[in-house]
Coordinates of C-alpha atoms in Angstrom, one line a residue:
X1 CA 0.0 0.0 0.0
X2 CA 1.2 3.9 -1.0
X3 CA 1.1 5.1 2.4
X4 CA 3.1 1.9 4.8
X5 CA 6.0 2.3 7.4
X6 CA 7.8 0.2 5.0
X7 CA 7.5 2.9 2.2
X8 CA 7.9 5.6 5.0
X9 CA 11.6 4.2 6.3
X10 CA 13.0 4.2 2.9
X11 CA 12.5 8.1 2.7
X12 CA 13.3 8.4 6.2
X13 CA 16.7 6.4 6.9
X14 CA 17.5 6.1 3.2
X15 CA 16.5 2.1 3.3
X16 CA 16.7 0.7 -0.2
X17 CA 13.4 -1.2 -1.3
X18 CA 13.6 -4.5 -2.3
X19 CA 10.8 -7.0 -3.8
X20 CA 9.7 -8.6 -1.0
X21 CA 6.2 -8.8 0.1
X22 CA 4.5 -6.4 1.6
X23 CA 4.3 -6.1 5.4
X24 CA 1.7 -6.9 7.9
X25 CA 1.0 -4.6 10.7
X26 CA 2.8 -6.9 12.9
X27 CA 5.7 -8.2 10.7
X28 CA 8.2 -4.8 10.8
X29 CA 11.4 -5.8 12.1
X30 CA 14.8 -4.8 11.2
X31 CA 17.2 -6.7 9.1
X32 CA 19.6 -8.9 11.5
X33 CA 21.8 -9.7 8.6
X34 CA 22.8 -7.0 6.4
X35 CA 23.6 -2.7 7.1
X36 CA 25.5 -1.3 4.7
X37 CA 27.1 2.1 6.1
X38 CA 29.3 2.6 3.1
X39 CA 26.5 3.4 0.7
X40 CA 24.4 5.4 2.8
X41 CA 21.7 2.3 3.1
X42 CA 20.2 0.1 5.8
X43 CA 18.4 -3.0 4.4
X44 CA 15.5 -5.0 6.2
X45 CA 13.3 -7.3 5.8
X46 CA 9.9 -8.2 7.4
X47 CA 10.1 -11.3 9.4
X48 CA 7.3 -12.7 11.9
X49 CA 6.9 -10.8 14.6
X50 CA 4.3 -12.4 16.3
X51 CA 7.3 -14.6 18.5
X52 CA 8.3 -11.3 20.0
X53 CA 4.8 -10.0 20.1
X54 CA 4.7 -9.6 24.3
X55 CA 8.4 -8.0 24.1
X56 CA 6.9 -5.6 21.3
X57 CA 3.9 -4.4 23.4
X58 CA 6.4 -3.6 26.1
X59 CA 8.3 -1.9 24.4
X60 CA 6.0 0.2 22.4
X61 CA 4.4 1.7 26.3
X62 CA 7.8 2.3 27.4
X63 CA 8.6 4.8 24.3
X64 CA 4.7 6.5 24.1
X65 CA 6.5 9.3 25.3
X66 CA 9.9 9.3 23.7
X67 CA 9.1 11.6 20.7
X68 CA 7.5 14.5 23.4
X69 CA 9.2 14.2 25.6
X70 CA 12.6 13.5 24.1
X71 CA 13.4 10.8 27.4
X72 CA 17.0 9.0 27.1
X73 CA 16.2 5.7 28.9
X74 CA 14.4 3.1 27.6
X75 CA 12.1 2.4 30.7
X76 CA 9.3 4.5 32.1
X77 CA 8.3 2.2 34.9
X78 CA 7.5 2.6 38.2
X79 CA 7.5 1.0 41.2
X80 CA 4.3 -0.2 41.1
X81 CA 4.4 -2.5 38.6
X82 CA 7.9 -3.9 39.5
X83 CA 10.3 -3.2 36.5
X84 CA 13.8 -1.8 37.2
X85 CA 13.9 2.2 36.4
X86 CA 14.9 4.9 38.0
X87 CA 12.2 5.1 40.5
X88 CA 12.5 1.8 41.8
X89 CA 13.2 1.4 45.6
X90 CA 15.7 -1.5 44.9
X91 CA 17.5 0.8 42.3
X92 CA 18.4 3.0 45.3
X93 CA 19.6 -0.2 47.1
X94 CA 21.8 -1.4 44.8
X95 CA 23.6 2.0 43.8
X96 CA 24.5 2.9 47.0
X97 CA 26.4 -0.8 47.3
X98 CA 27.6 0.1 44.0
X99 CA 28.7 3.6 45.0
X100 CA 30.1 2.1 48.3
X101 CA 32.3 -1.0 47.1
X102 CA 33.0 -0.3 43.1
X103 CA 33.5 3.6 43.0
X104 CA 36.0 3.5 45.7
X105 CA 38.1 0.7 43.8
X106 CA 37.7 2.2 40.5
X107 CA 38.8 5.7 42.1
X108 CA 42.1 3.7 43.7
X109 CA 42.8 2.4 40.2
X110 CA 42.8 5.4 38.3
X111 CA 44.4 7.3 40.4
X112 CA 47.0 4.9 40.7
X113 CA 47.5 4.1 36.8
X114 CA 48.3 7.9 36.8
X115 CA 50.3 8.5 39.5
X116 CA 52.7 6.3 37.8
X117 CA 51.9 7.2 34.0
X118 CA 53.0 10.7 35.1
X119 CA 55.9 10.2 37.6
X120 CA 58.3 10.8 34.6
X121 CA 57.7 14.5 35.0
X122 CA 58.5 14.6 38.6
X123 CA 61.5 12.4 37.7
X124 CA 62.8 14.7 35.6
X125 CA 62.2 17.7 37.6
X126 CA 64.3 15.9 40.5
X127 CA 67.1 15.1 38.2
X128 CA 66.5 11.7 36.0
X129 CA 67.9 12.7 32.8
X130 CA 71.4 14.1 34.5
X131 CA 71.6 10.8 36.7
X132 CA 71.2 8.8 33.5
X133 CA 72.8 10.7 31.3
X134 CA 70.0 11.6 28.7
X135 CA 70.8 13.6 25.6
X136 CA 68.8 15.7 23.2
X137 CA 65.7 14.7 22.6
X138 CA 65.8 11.4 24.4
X139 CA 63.7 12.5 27.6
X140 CA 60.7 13.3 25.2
X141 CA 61.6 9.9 23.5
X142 CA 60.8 8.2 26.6
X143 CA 58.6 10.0 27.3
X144 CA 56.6 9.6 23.6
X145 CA 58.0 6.2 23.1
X146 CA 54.9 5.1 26.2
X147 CA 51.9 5.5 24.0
X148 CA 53.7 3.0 21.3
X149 CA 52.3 0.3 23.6
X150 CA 49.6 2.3 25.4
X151 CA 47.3 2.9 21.8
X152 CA 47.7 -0.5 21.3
X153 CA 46.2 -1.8 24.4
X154 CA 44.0 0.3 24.4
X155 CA 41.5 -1.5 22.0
X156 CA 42.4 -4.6 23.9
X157 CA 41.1 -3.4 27.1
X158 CA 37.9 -2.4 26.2
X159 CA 36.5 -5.7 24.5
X160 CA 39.4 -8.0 27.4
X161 CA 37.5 -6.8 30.0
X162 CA 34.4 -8.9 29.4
X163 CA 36.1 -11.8 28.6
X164 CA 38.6 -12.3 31.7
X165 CA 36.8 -10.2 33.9
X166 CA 37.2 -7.2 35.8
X167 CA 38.9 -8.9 38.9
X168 CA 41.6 -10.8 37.0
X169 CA 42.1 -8.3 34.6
X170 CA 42.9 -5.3 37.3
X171 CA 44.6 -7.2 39.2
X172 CA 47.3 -8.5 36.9
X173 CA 47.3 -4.5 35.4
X174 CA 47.8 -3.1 38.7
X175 CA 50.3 -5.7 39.8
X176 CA 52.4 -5.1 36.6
X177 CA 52.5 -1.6 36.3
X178 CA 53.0 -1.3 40.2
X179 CA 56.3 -3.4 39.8
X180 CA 57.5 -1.9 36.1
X181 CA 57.7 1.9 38.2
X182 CA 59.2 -0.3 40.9
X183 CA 61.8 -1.5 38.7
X184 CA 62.1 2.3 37.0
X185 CA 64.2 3.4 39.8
X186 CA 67.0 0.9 38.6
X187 CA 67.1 2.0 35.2
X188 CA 70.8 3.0 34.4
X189 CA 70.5 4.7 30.8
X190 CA 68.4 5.8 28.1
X191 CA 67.9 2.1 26.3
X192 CA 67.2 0.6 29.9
X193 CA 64.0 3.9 30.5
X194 CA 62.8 3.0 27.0
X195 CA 62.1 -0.3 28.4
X196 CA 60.5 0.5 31.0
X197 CA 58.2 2.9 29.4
X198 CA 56.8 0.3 26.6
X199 CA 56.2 -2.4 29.4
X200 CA 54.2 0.4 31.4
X201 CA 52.5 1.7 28.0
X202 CA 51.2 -2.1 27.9
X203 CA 49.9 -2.4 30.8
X204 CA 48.5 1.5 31.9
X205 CA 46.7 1.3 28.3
X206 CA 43.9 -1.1 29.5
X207 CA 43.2 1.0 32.5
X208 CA 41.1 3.2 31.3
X209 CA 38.9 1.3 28.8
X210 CA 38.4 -1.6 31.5
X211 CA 37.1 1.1 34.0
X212 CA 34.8 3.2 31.2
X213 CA 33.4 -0.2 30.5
X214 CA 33.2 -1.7 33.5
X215 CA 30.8 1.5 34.4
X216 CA 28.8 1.2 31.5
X217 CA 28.1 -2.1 32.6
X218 CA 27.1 -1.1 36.2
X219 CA 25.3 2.2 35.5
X220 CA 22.4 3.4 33.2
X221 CA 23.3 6.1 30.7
X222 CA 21.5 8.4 33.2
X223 CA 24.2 7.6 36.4
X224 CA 26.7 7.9 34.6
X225 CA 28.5 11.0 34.4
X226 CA 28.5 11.5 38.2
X227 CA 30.1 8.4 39.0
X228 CA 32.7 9.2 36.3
X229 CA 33.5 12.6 37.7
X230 CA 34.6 10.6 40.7
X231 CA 37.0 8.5 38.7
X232 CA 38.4 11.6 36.9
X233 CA 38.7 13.7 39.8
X234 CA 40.8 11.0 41.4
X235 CA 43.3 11.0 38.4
X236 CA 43.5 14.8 38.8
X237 CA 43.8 14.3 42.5
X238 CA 46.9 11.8 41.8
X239 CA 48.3 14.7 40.0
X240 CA 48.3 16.7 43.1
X241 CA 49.1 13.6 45.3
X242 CA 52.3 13.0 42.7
X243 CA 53.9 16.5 43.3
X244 CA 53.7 16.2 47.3
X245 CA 55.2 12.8 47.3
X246 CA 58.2 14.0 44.7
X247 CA 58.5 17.4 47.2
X248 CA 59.1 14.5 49.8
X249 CA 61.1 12.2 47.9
X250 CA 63.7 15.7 47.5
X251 CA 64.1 15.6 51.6
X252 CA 65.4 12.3 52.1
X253 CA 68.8 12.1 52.9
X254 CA 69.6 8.5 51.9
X255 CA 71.6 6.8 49.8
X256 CA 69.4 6.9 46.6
X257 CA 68.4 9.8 44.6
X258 CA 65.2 11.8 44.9
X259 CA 63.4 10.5 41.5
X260 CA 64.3 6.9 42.7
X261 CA 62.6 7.0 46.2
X262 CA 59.6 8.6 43.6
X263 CA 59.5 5.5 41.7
X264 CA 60.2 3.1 44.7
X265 CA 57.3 4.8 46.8
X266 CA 54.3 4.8 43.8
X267 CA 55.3 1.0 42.8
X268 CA 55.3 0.1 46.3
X269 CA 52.0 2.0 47.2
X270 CA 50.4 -0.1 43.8
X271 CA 51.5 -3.3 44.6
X272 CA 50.0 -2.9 48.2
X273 CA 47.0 -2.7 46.8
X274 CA 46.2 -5.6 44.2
X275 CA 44.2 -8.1 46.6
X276 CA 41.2 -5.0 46.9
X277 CA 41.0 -5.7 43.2
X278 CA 41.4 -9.8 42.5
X279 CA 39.1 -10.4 45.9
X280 CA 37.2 -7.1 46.1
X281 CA 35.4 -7.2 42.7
X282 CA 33.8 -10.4 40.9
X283 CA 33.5 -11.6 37.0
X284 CA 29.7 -10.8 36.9
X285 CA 28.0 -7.5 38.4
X286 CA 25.2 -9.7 39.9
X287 CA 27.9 -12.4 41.7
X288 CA 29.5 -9.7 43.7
X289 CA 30.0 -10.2 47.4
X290 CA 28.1 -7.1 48.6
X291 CA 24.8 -8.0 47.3
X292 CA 22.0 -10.2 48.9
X293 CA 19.5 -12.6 47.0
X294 CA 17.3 -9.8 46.3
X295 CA 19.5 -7.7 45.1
X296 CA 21.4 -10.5 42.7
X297 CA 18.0 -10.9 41.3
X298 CA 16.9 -7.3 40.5
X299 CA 20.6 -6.7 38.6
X300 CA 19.2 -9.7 36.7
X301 CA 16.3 -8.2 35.9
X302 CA 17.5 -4.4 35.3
X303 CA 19.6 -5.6 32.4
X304 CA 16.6 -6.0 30.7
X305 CA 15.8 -2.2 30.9
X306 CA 19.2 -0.6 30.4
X307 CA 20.7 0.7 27.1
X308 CA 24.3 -0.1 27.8
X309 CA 24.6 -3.7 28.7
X310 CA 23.2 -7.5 27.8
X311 CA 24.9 -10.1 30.2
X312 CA 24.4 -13.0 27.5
X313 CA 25.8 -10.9 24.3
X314 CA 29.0 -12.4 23.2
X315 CA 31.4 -11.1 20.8
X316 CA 30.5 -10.2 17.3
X317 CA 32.7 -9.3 14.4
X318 CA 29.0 -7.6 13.4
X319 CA 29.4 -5.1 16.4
X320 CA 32.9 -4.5 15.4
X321 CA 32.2 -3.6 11.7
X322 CA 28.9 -1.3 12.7
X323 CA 31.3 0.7 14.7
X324 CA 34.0 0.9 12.4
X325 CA 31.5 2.1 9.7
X326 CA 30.1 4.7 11.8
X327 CA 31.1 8.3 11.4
X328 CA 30.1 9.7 14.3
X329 CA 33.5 7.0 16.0
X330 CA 35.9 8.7 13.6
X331 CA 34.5 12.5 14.8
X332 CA 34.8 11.7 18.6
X333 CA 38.7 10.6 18.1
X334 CA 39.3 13.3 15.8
X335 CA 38.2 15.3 19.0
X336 CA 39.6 13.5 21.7
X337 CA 43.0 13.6 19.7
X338 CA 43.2 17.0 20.0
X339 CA 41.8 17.5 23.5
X340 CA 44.3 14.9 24.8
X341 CA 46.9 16.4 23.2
X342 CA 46.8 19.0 25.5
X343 CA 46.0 16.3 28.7
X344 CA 49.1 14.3 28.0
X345 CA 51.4 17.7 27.4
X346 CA 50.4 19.2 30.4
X347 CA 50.6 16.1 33.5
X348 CA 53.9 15.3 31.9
X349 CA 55.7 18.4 31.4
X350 CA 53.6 20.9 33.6
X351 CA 56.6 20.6 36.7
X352 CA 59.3 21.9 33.9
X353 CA 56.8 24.7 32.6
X354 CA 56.5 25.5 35.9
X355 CA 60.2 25.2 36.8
X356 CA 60.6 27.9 33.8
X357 CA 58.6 30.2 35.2
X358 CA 61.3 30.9 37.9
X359 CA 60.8 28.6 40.7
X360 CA 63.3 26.0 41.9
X361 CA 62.7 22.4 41.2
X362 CA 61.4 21.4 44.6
X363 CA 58.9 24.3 44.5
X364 CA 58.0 23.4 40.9
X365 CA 57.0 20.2 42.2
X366 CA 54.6 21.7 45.2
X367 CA 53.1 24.5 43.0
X368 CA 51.2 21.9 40.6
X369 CA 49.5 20.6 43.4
X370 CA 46.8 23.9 44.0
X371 CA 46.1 23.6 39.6
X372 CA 45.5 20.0 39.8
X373 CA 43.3 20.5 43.3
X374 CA 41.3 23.3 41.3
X375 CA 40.8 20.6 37.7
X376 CA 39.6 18.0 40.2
X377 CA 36.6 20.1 41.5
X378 CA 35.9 21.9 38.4
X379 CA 35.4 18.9 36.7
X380 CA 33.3 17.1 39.4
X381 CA 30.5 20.0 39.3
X382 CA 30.7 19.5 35.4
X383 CA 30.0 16.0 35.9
X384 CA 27.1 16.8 38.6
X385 CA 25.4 19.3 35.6
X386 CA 26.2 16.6 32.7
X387 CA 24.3 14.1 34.0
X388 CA 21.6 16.1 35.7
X389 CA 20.9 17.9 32.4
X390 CA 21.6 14.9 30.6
X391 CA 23.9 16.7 28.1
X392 CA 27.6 16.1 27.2
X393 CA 28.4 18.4 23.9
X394 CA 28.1 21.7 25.8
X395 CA 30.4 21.0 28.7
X396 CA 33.0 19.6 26.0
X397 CA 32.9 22.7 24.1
X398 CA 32.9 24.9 27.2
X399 CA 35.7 22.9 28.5
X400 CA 37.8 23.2 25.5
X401 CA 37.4 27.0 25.1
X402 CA 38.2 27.1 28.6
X403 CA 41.7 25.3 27.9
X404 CA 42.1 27.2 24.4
X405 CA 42.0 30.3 26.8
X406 CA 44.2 29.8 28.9
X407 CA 47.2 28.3 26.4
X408 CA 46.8 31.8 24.6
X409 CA 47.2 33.8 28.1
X410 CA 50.4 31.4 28.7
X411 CA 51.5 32.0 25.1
X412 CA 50.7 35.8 24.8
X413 CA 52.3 36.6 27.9
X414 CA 56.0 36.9 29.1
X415 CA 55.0 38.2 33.3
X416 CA 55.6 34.9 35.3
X417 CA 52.7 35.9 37.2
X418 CA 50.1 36.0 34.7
X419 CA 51.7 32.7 32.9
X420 CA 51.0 30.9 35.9
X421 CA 47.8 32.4 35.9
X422 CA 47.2 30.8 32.4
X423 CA 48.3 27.0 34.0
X424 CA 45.1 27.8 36.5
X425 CA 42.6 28.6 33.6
X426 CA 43.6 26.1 31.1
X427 CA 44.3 22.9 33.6
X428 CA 40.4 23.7 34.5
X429 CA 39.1 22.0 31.1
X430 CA 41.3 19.0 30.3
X431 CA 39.7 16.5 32.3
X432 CA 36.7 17.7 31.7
X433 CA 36.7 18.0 27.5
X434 CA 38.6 14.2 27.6
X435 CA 36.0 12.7 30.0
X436 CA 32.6 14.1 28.2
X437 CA 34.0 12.7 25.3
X438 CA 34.2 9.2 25.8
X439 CA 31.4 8.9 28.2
X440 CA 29.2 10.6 24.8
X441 CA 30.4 7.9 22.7
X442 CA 30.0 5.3 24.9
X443 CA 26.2 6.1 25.9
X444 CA 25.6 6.4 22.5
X445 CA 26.6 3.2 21.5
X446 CA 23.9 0.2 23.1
X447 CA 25.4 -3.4 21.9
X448 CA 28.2 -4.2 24.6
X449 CA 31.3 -4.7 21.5
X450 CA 29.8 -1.8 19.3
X451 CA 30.7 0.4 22.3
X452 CA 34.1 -1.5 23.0
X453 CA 35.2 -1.1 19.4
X454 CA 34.2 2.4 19.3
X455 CA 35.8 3.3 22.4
X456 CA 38.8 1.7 21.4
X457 CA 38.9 3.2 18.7
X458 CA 38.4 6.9 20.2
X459 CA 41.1 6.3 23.0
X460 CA 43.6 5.0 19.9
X461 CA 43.6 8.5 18.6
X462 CA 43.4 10.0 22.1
X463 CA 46.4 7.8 23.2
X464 CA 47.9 8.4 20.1
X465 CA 48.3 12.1 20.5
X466 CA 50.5 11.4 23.3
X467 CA 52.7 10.2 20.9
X468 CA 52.9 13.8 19.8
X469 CA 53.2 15.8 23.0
X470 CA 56.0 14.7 23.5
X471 CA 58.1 16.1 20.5
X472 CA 56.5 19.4 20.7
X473 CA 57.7 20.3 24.4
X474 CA 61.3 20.6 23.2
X475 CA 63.8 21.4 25.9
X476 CA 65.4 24.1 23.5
X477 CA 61.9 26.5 23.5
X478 CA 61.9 26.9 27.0
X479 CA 61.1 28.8 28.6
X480 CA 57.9 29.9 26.9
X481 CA 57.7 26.7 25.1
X482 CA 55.6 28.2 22.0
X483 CA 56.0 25.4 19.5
X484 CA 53.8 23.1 21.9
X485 CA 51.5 25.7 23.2
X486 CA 50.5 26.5 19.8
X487 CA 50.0 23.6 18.4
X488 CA 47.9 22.2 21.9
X489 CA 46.1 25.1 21.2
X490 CA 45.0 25.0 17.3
X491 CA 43.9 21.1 18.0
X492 CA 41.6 22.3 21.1
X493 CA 40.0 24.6 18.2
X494 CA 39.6 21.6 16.1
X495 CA 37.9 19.7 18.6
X496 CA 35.7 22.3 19.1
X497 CA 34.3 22.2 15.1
X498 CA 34.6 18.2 16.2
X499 CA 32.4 17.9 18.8
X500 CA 29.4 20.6 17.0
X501 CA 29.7 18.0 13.8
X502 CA 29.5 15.2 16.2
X503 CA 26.1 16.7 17.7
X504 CA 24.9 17.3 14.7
X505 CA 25.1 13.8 13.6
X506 CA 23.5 13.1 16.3
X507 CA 20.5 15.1 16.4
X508 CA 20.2 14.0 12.6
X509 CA 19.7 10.9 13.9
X510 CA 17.6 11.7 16.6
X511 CA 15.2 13.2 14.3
X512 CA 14.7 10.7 11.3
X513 CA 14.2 8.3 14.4
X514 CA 11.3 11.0 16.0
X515 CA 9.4 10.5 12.4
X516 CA 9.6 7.1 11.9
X517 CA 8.1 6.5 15.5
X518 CA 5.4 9.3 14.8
X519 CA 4.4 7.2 11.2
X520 CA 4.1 3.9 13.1
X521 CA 1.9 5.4 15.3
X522 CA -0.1 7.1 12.5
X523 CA -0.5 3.5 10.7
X524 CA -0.7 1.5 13.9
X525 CA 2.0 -0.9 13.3
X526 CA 5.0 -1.5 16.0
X527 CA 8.2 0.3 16.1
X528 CA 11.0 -1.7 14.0
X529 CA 13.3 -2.8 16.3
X530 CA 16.6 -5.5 15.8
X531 CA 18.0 -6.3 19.0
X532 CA 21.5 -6.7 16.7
X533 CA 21.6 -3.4 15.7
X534 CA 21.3 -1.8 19.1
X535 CA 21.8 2.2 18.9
X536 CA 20.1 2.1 15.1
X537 CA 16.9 1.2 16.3
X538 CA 14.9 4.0 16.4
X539 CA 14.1 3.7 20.1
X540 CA 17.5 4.5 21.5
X541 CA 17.8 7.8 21.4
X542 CA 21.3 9.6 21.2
X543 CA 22.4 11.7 24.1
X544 CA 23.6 15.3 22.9

């Protein structure tokens, strides 16, 4: 007939036609087998839908509002008629466990993974590269030479983490990289801190994925910011925490030097902590120790209405390729590369700006720890706002004109005073840009290895611009360091134009899905849906 849903979804989403039959108000599904991204086209076919008939009507009352009311969970239930949401007393239950046992842990981790990613800087500042006997450019080839490894694992992380699970996995991270800066205090020349570096590259570079995932596992879309902002402000924290151990590692008086008690101390304080990890967490969500019956049995059941996880998907080479087709994967990394490239710059070689700005090393060392206080609670209101207004885009922007900012006030000026100034205003955005933008990608993306992939893919190119930082912050432009400032500064523009283009795509989307929900309605026939294609269906709506 001229006027069916089928007809309608071609216009819409640009779905080819094809010869089959016509379709039945209650045969619209989407295709499980074939999307083809490269020509602009999304095939389907009508199978029976009559099998999935009770899931349908479910569905369809949990989404009468969607299109009005523009909601971004799939659920509207209450807790009257007993489905996990939002307003369910056990929901509260279960959180505050969660935000109890698992925050706390994934807090420690971070916090630890970049206490040691960044002790290099604090190294230097307390004499590494004269102890050792570096030359030229071969501090910022250690120092570059880290994300090698780290990009790589970075991929691997992110999909590892459901097959090991997360108490194996952190634990034999944390263990490793604990010893590796252990073992960094014995390093005895440039080939022997190269090393060292691509072992730690290895094994920091699943941190960060394992622990984004691990949340989106845990959390609905809506919880998820907040809990985040804890995690970050714990790396900006370590920051802090890494320049008052290094001020104390300069007043011992033994028979070591200073950056060696540095590496000693952080490996030590890593390794002391991998049993909270490999007893503390569990394979499953639902099997963990902290949870009674009732509470094993509603994370059962709230799988069922959240966007971000399915406890019996397994992997898919189908999940890969939708994310590798997907545009909107290529925009975020474009962006993240060039907010990172900023974040990596700036925990690595923010002591020695410092220390060219006049003070003396062990000063240098103390004065980073007020700037990285400051990020830490700057970007935890963020977080607080993101998630209550349920928007990521602006903060990113606002966060990267923040840091653009402040590199042109360090850039344009030459009174120490006013540089350091500059270190205040732009340190205030770079967790806050990096963090927005994976947490975007990753609650726009529902199938469990569609998100991996894609956040593997996003944290490549993030990871990867640390491969660049650190050849632009060049020992022989200090003290004003221009070269690197002005390059950090015409990417965090870029990301800028990134991350509109990125919400752009995304309202698109939003908006061919808003019309094909107000047809089916119009002609009474169910909402397509295809479990397998997750985020395409045109219930999930994208978060801007």
């Amino acid at each position: 007939m001229p006027g069916s849903i089928r007809d309608y979804v071609d216009n819409v989403l640009f779905i080819s036609n094809s010869n089959e039959s016509k379709l039945s108000e209650n045969e619209v599904a989407w295709d499980k087998n074939v999307v083809d991204n490269d020509e602009g086209k999304l095939y389907h076919r009508h199978v029976n839908g009559r099998e999935n008939q009770d899931l349908q009507e479910e569905r369809d009352a949990m989404n009468n509002n969607i299109v009005d009311k523009e909601i971004f969970s799939t659920t509207t239930a209450t807790e009257d008629d007993g489905i996990p949401s939002l307003n369910h007393p056990m929901e509260k239950q279960i959180l505050k466990k969660m935000d109890m046992f698992l925050i706390p842990l994934m807090c420690l981790l971070y916090f630890l993974s970049n206490l040691d990613k960044s002790n290099i800087g604090n190294a230097e500042v307390a004499g590494l590269s004269e102890d050792i006997g570096l030359k030229g450019k071969e501090y910022n080839v250690c120092v570059t030479v880290f994300f090698g490894t780290y990009v790589v694992f970075d991929p691997i992380g992110a999909n590892l983490l459901k097959i090991v699970g997360p108490h194996l996995m952190m634990s034999i991270c944390l263990l490793c990289f604990g010893a590796i800066s252990l073992g960094s205090a014995w390093v005895r020349n440039y080939g022997d801190l190269l090393a060292v570096r691509l072992l730690l590259g290895a094994f920091e570079g699943m941190i960060y994925p394992a622990i984004n995932m691990y949340l989106s596992v845990c959390y609905r879309r809506e919880q998820y910011a907040k809990r985040f902002a804890f995690v970050f402000s714990a790396a900006c924290l370590s920051s802090s925490f890494g320049g008052l151990i290094a001020y104390g590692c300069s007043t011992i008086n033994g028979s070591l030097r200073s950056w060696q008690y540095i590496y000693i101390i952080e490996g030590v304080i890593s390794i002391g902590f991998v049993p909270c990890y490999y007893f503390g967490l569990s394979k499953n969500l639902e099997d963990s120790w902290f949870f009674n019956k009732e509470g094993k049995e509603y994370i059962v059941e709230r799988y069922k209405t959240m966007n971000t996880f399915n406890p019996d998907e397994t992997f898919d080479w189908y999940q890969v390729k939708l994310a590798i087709k997907d545009i909107k994967t290529w925009v975020c990394a474009i962006a993240l590369f060039g907010i990172d490239l900023t974040t990596f710059g700036l925990t690595v070689f923010l002591p020695i700006i410092i220390t060219s700005l006049g003070f003396t090393n062990v000063r240098a060392q103390l004065m980073t720890v007020p700037v990285y206080f400051l990020t830490a609670i700057v970007f935890f209101i963020c977080a607080l706002w993101s998630d209550r207004l349920r928007l990521r885009s602006p903060f990113i922007i606002g966060a990267c004109t923040t840091t653009a900012i402040g590199l042109a006030i360090v850039l344009g000026s030459e009174v120490h005073g006013v540089r350091y100034f500059g270190v205040y205003i732009l340190c205030m955005g770079i967790y806050v840009n990096a963090a927005c933008n994976c947490l975007w990608l990753s609650g726009n993306n529902g199938n469990y290895f569609k998100r991996a992939t894609a956040l593997g893919i996003n944290l490549f190119f993030g990871s990867g611009s640390g491969l660049v930082s650190g050849q632009i912050f060049l020992a022989g432009d200090k003290p004003r360091y221009i070269k690197g400032l002005s390059i950090c500064l015409a990417f965090q523009v870029l990301s800028i134009f990134m991350t509109i283009l990125q919400y752009w795509l995304y309202k698109r989307e939003n908006a061919k899905k808003d019309k094909i929900i107000r047809k089916c309605r119009e002609l009474g026939e169910p909402i397509p849906y295809d479990e397998k294609l997750s985020d395409l269906n045109p219930e999930f709506r994208y978060l801007y």
